[in-house]
PDB file of C-alpha atoms in Angstrom:
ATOM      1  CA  UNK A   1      27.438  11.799 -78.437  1.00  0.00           C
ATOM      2  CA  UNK A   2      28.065  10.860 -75.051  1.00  0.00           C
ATOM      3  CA  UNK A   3      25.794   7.536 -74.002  1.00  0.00           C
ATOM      4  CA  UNK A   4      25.078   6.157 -69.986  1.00  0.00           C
ATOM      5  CA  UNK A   5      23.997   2.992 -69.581  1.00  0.00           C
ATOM      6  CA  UNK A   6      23.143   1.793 -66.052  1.00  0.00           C
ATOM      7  CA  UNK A   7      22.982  -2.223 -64.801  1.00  0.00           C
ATOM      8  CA  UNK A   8      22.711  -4.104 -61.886  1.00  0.00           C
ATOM      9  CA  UNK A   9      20.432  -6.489 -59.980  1.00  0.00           C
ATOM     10  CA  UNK A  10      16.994  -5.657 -60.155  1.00  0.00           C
ATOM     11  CA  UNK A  11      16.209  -7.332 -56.513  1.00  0.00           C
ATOM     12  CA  UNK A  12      18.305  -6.836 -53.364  1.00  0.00           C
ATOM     13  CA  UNK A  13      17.443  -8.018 -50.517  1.00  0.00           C
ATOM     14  CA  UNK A  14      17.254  -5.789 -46.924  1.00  0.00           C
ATOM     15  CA  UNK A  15      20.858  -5.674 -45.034  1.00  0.00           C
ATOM     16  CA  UNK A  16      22.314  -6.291 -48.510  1.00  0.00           C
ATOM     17  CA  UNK A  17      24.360  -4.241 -50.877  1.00  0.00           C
ATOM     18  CA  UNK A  18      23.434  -2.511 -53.672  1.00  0.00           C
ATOM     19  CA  UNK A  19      25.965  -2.948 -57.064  1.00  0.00           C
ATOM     20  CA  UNK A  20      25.051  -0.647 -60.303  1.00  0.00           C
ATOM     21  CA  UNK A  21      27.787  -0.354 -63.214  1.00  0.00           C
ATOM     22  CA  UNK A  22      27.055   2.425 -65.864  1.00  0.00           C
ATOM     23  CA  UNK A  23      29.317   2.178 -68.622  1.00  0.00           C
ATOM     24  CA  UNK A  24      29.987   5.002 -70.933  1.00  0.00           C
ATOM     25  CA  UNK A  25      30.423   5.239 -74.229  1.00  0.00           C
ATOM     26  CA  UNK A  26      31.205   7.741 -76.760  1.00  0.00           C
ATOM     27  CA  UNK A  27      33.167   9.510 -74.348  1.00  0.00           C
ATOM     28  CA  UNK A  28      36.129   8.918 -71.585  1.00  0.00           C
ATOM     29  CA  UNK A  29      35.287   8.348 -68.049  1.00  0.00           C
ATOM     30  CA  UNK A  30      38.715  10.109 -67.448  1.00  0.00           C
ATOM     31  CA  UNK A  31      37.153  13.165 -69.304  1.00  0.00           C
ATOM     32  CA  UNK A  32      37.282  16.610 -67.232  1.00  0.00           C
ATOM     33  CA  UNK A  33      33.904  15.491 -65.629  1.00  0.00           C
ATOM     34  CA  UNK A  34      32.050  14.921 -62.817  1.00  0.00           C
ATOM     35  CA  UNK A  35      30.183  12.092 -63.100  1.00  0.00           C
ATOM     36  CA  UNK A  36      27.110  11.301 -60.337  1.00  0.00           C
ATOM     37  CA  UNK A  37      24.516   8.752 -59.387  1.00  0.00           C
ATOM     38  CA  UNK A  38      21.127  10.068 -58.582  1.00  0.00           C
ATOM     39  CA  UNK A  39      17.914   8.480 -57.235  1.00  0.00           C
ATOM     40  CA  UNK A  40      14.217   8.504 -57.642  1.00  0.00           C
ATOM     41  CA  UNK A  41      12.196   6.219 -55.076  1.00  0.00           C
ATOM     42  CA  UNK A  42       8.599   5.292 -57.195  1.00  0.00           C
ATOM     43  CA  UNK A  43       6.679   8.589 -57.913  1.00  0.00           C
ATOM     44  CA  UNK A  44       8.478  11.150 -55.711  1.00  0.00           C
ATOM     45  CA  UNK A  45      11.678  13.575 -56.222  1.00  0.00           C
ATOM     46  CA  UNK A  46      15.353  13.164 -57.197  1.00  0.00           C
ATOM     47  CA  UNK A  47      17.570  12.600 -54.492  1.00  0.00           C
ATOM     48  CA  UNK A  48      21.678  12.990 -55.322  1.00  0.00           C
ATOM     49  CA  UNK A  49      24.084  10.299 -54.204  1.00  0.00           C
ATOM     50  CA  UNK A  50      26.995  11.175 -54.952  1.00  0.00           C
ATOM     51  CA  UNK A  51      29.747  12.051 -57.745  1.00  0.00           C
ATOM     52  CA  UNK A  52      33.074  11.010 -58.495  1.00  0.00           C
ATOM     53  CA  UNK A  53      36.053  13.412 -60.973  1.00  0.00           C
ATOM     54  CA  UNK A  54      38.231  11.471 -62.987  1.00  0.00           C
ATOM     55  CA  UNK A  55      40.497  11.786 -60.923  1.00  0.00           C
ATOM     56  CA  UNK A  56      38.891   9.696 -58.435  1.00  0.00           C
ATOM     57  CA  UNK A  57      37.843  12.263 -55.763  1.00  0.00           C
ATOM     58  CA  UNK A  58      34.744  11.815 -54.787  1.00  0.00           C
ATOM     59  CA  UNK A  59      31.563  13.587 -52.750  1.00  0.00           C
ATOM     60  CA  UNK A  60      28.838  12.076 -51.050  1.00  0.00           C
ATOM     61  CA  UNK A  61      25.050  12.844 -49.939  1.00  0.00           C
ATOM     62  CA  UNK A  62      26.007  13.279 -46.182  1.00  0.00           C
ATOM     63  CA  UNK A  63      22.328  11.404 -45.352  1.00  0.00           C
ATOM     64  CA  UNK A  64      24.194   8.135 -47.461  1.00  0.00           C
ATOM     65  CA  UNK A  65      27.934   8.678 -46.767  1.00  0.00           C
ATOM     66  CA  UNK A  66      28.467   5.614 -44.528  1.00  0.00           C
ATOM     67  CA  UNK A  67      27.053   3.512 -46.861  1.00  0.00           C
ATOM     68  CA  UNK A  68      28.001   5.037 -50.072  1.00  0.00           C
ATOM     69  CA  UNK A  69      30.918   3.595 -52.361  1.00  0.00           C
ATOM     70  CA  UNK A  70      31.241   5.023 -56.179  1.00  0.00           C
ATOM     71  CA  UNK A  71      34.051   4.596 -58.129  1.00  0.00           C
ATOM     72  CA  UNK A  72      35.817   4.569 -61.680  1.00  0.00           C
ATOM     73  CA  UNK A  73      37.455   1.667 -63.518  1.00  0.00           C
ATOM     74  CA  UNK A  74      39.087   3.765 -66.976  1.00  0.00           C
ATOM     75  CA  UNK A  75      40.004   0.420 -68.291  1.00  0.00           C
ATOM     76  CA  UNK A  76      36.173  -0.555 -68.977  1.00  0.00           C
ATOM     77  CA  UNK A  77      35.190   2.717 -69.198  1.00  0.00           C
ATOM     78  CA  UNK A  78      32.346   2.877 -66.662  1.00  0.00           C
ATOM     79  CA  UNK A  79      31.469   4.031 -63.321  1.00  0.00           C
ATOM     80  CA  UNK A  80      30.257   1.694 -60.388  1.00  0.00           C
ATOM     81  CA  UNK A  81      27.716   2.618 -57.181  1.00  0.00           C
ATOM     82  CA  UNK A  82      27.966   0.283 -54.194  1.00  0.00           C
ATOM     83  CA  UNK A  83      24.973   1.044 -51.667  1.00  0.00           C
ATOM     84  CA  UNK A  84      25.498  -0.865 -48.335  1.00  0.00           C
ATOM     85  CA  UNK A  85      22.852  -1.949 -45.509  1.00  0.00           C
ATOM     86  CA  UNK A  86      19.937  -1.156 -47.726  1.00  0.00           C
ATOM     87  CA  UNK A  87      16.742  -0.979 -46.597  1.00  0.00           C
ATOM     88  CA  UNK A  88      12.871  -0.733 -48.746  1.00  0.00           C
ATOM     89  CA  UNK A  89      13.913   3.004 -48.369  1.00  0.00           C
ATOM     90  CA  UNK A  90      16.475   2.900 -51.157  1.00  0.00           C
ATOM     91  CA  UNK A  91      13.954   1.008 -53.618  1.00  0.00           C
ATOM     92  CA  UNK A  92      14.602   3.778 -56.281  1.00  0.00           C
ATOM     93  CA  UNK A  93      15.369   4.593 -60.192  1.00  0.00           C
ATOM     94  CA  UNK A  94      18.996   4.576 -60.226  1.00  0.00           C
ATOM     95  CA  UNK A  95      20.560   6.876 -62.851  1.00  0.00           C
ATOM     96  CA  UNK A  96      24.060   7.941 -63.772  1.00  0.00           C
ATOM     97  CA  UNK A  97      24.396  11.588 -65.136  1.00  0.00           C
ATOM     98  CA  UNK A  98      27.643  13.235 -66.223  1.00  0.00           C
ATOM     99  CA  UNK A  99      27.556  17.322 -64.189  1.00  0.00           C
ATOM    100  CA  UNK A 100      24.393  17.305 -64.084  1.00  0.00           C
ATOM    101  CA  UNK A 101      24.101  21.144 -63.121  1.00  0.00           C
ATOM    102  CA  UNK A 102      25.746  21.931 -66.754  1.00  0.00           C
ATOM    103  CA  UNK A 103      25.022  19.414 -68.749  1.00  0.00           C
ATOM    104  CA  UNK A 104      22.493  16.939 -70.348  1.00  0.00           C
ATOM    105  CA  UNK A 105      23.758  13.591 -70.521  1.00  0.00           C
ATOM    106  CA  UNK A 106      21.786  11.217 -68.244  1.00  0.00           C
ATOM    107  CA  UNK A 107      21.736   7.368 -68.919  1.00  0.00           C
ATOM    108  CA  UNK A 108      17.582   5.928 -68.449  1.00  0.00           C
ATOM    109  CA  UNK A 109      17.542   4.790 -64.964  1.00  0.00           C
ATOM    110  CA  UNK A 110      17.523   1.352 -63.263  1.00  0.00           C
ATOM    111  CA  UNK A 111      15.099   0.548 -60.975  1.00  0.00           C
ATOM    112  CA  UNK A 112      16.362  -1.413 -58.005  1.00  0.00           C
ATOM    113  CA  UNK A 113      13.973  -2.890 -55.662  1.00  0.00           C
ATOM    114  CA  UNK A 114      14.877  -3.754 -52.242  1.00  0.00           C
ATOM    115  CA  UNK A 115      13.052  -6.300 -50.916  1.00  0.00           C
ATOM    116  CA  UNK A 116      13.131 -10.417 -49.306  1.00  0.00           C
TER     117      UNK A 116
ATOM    118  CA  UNK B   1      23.163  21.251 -46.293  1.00  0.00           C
ATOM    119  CA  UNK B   2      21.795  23.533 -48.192  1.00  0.00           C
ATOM    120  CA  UNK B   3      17.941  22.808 -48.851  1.00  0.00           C
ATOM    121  CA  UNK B   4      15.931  23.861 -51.951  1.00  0.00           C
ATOM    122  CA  UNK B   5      12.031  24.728 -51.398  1.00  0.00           C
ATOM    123  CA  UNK B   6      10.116  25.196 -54.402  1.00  0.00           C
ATOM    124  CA  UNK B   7       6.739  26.548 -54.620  1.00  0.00           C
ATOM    125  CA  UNK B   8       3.537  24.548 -56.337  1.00  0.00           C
ATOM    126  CA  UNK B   9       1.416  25.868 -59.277  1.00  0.00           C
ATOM    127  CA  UNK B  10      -2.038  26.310 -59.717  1.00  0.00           C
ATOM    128  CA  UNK B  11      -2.629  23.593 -61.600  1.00  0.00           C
ATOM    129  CA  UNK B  12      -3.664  23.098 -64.361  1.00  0.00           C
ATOM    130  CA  UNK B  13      -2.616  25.407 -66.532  1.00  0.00           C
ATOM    131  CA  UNK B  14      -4.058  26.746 -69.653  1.00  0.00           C
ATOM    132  CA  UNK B  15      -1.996  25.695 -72.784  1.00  0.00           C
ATOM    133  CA  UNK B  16      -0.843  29.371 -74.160  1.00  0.00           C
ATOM    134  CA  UNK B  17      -0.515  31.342 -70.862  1.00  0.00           C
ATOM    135  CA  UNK B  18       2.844  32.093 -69.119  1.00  0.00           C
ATOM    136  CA  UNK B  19       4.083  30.116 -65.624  1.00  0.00           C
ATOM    137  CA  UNK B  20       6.152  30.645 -63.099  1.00  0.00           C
ATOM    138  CA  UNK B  21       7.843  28.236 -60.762  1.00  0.00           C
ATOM    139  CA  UNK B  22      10.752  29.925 -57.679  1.00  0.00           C
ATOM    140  CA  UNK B  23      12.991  28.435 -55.572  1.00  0.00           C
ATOM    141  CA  UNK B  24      14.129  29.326 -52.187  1.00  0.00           C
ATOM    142  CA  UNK B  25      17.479  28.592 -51.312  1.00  0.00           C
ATOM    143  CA  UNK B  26      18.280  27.711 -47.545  1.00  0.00           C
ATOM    144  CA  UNK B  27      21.378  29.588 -48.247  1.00  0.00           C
ATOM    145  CA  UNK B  28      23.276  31.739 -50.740  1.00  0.00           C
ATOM    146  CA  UNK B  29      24.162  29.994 -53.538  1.00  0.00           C
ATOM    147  CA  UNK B  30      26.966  32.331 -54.603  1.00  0.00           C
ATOM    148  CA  UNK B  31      29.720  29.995 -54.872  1.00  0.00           C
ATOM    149  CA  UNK B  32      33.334  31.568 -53.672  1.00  0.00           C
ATOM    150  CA  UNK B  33      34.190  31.701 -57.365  1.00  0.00           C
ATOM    151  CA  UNK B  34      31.443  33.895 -58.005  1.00  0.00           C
ATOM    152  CA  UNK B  35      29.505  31.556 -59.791  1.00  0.00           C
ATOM    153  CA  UNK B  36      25.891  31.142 -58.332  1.00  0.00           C
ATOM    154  CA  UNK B  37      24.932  27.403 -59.427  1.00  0.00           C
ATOM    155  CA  UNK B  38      21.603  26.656 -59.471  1.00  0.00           C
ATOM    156  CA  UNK B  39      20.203  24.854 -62.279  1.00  0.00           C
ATOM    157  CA  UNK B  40      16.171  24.096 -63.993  1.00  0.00           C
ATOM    158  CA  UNK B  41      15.308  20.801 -64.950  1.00  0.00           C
ATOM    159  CA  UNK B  42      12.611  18.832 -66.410  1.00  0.00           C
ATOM    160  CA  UNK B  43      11.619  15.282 -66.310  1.00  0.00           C
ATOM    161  CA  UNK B  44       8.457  14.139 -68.263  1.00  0.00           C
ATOM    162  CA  UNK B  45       6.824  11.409 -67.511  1.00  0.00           C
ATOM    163  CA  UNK B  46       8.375   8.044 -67.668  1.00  0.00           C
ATOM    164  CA  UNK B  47      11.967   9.953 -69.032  1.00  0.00           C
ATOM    165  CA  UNK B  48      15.037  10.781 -66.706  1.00  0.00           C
ATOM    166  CA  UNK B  49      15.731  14.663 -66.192  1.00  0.00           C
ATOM    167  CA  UNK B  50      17.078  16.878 -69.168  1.00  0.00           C
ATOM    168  CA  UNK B  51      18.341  19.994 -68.050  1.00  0.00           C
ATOM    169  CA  UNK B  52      16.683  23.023 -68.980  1.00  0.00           C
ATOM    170  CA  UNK B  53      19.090  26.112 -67.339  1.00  0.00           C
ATOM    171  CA  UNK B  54      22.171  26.464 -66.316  1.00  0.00           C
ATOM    172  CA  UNK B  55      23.989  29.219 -63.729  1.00  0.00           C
ATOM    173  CA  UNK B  56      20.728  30.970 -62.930  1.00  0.00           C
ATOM    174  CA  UNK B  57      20.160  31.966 -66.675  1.00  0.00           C
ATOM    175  CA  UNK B  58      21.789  29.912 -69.059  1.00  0.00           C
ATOM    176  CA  UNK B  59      19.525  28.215 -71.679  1.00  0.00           C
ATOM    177  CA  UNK B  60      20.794  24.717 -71.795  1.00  0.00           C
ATOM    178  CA  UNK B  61      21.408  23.962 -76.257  1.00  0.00           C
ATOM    179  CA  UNK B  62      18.096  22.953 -77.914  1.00  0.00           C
ATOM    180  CA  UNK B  63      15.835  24.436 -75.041  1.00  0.00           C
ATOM    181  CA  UNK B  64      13.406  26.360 -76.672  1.00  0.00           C
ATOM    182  CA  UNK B  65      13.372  30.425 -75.809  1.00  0.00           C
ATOM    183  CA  UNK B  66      10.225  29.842 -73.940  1.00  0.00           C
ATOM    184  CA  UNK B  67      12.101  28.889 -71.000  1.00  0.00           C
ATOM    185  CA  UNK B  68      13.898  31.574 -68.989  1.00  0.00           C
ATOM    186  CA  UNK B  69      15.976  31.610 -65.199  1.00  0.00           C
ATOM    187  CA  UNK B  70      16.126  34.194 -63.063  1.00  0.00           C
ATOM    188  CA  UNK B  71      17.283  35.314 -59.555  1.00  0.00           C
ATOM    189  CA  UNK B  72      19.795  35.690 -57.486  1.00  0.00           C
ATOM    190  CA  UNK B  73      21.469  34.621 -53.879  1.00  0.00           C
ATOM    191  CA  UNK B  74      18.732  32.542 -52.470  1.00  0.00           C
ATOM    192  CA  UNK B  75      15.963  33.119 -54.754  1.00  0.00           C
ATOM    193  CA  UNK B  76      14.917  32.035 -58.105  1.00  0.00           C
ATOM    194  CA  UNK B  77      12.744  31.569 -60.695  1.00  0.00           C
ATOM    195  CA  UNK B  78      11.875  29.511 -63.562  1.00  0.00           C
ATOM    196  CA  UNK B  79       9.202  30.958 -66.078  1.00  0.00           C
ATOM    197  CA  UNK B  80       7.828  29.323 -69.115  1.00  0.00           C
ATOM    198  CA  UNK B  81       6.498  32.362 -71.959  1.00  0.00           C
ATOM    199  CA  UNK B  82       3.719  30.025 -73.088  1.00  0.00           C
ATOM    200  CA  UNK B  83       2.923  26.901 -71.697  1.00  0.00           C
ATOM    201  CA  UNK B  84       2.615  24.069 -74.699  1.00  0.00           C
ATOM    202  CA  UNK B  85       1.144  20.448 -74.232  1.00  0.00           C
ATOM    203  CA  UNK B  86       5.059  18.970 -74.203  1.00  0.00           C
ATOM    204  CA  UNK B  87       5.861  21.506 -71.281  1.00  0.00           C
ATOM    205  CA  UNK B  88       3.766  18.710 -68.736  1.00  0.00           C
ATOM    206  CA  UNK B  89       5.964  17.132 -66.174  1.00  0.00           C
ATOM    207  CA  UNK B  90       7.488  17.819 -63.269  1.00  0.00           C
ATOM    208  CA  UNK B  91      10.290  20.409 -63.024  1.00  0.00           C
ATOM    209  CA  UNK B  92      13.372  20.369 -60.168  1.00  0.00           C
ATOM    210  CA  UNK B  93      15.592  23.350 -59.208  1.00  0.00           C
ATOM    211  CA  UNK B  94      19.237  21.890 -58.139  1.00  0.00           C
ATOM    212  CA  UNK B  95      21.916  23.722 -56.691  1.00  0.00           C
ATOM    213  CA  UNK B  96      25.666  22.780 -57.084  1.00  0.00           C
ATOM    214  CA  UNK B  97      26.948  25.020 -54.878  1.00  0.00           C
ATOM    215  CA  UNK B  98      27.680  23.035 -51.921  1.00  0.00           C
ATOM    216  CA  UNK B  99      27.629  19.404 -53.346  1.00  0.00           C
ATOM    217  CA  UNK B 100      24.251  18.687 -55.075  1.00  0.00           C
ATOM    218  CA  UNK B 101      20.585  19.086 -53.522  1.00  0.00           C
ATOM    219  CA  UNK B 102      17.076  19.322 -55.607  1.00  0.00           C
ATOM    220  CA  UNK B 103      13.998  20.721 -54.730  1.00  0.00           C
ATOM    221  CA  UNK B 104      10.990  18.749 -54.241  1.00  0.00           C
ATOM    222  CA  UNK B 105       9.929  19.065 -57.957  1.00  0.00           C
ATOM    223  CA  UNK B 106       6.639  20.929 -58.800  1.00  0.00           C
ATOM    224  CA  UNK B 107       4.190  19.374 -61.282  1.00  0.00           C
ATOM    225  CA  UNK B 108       2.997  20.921 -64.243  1.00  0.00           C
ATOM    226  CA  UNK B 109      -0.958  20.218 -65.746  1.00  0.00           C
ATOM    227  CA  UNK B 110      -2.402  20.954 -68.358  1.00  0.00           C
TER     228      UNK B 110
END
């Protein structure tokens, strides 16, 4: 069974950049998946970030897009989100999901607070 | 972008009666390969999502039979048979039509 686990700083501070690995295990990143970060500021909705095939192509939210970096490394077997410029408006649960429109496989969040 | 609006329940609801949550769709979400992907999902407190339905009408494995999609082109619907006390939480329509959008969630009482 397929496992996400997401890590990173817990504290960023405004103007900085946001770094989250999620490694993956009991699976392949270079699976025939797409594999996406999603967001949950403190008690409101899920907001998608943005996705990335094993292939390396990748989508983005169009509202993060200039800021927005995610990426694979198949030797470590994990995905990576790099959030530029951020702002108290991306203090958020962090999670990695493999298709999440067809499948169930979610890691448990991280919670990133941005803040000085 | 395509923008998901989902209604809110009359809340709370009474453990053994049926729900019903819809969607509105901006947009079609008929996909040009005919697929129409709009997905159900749950998250209970404190827990990230688990998805409940898949493609309109697909019951995702282990999702009990209470739980049933319907719809089609911009509008959907989620409907739970009878409500039980692990049903509370907030569901999310998503679409994956045009890259990946949720609804605003819509809470479930009890």
């Amino acid at each position: 069974q397929v496992q996400l686990q997401e890590s990173g700083p817990g504290l960023v501070k405004p103007s900085g950049t946001l770094s989250l690995t999620c490694v993956v295990s009991g699976g392949s990143v270079s699976s025939n998946n797409w594999w996406s970060w999603v967001r949950q500021p403190p008690g409101k909705g899920l907001e998608w970030v943005g996705e990335i095939y094993h292939s390396g192509t990748t989508n983005y939210n169009p509202s993060l897009k200039s800021r927005v970096t995610v990426s694979l490394d198949k030797s470590k077997n994990q995905i990576s989100l790099k959030l530029s410029s951020v702002t108290a408006a991306d203090t958020a649960i962090y999670y990695c999901t493999r298709s999440p429109y067809d499948d169930n496989c979610w890691g448990q969040g991280t919670l990133v607070t941005v803040s000085s | 972008d395509i923008v998901l609006t989902q209604t809110t329940l009359s809340s709370p609801v009474t453990l053994g009666q049926p729900a019903s949550i819809s969607c509105r769709s901006s947009q079609s979400l008929v996909h040009s390969d005919g697929n129409t992907y709009l997905s159900w999902l749950q998250q209970r407190p404190g827990q990230p999502p688990r998805l409940l339905i898949y493609k309109i009408s697909n019951r995702f494995s282990g999702v009990p039979d209470r739980f049933s999609g319907s719809g089609a082109g911009t509008d959907f619907t989620l409907k739970i048979n009878r409500v039980e006390a692990e049903d509370v939480g907030v569901y999310y329509c998503m679409q994956a039509t045009q890259l990946i959008t949720f609804g605003q969630g819509t809470r479930l009482e009890i």
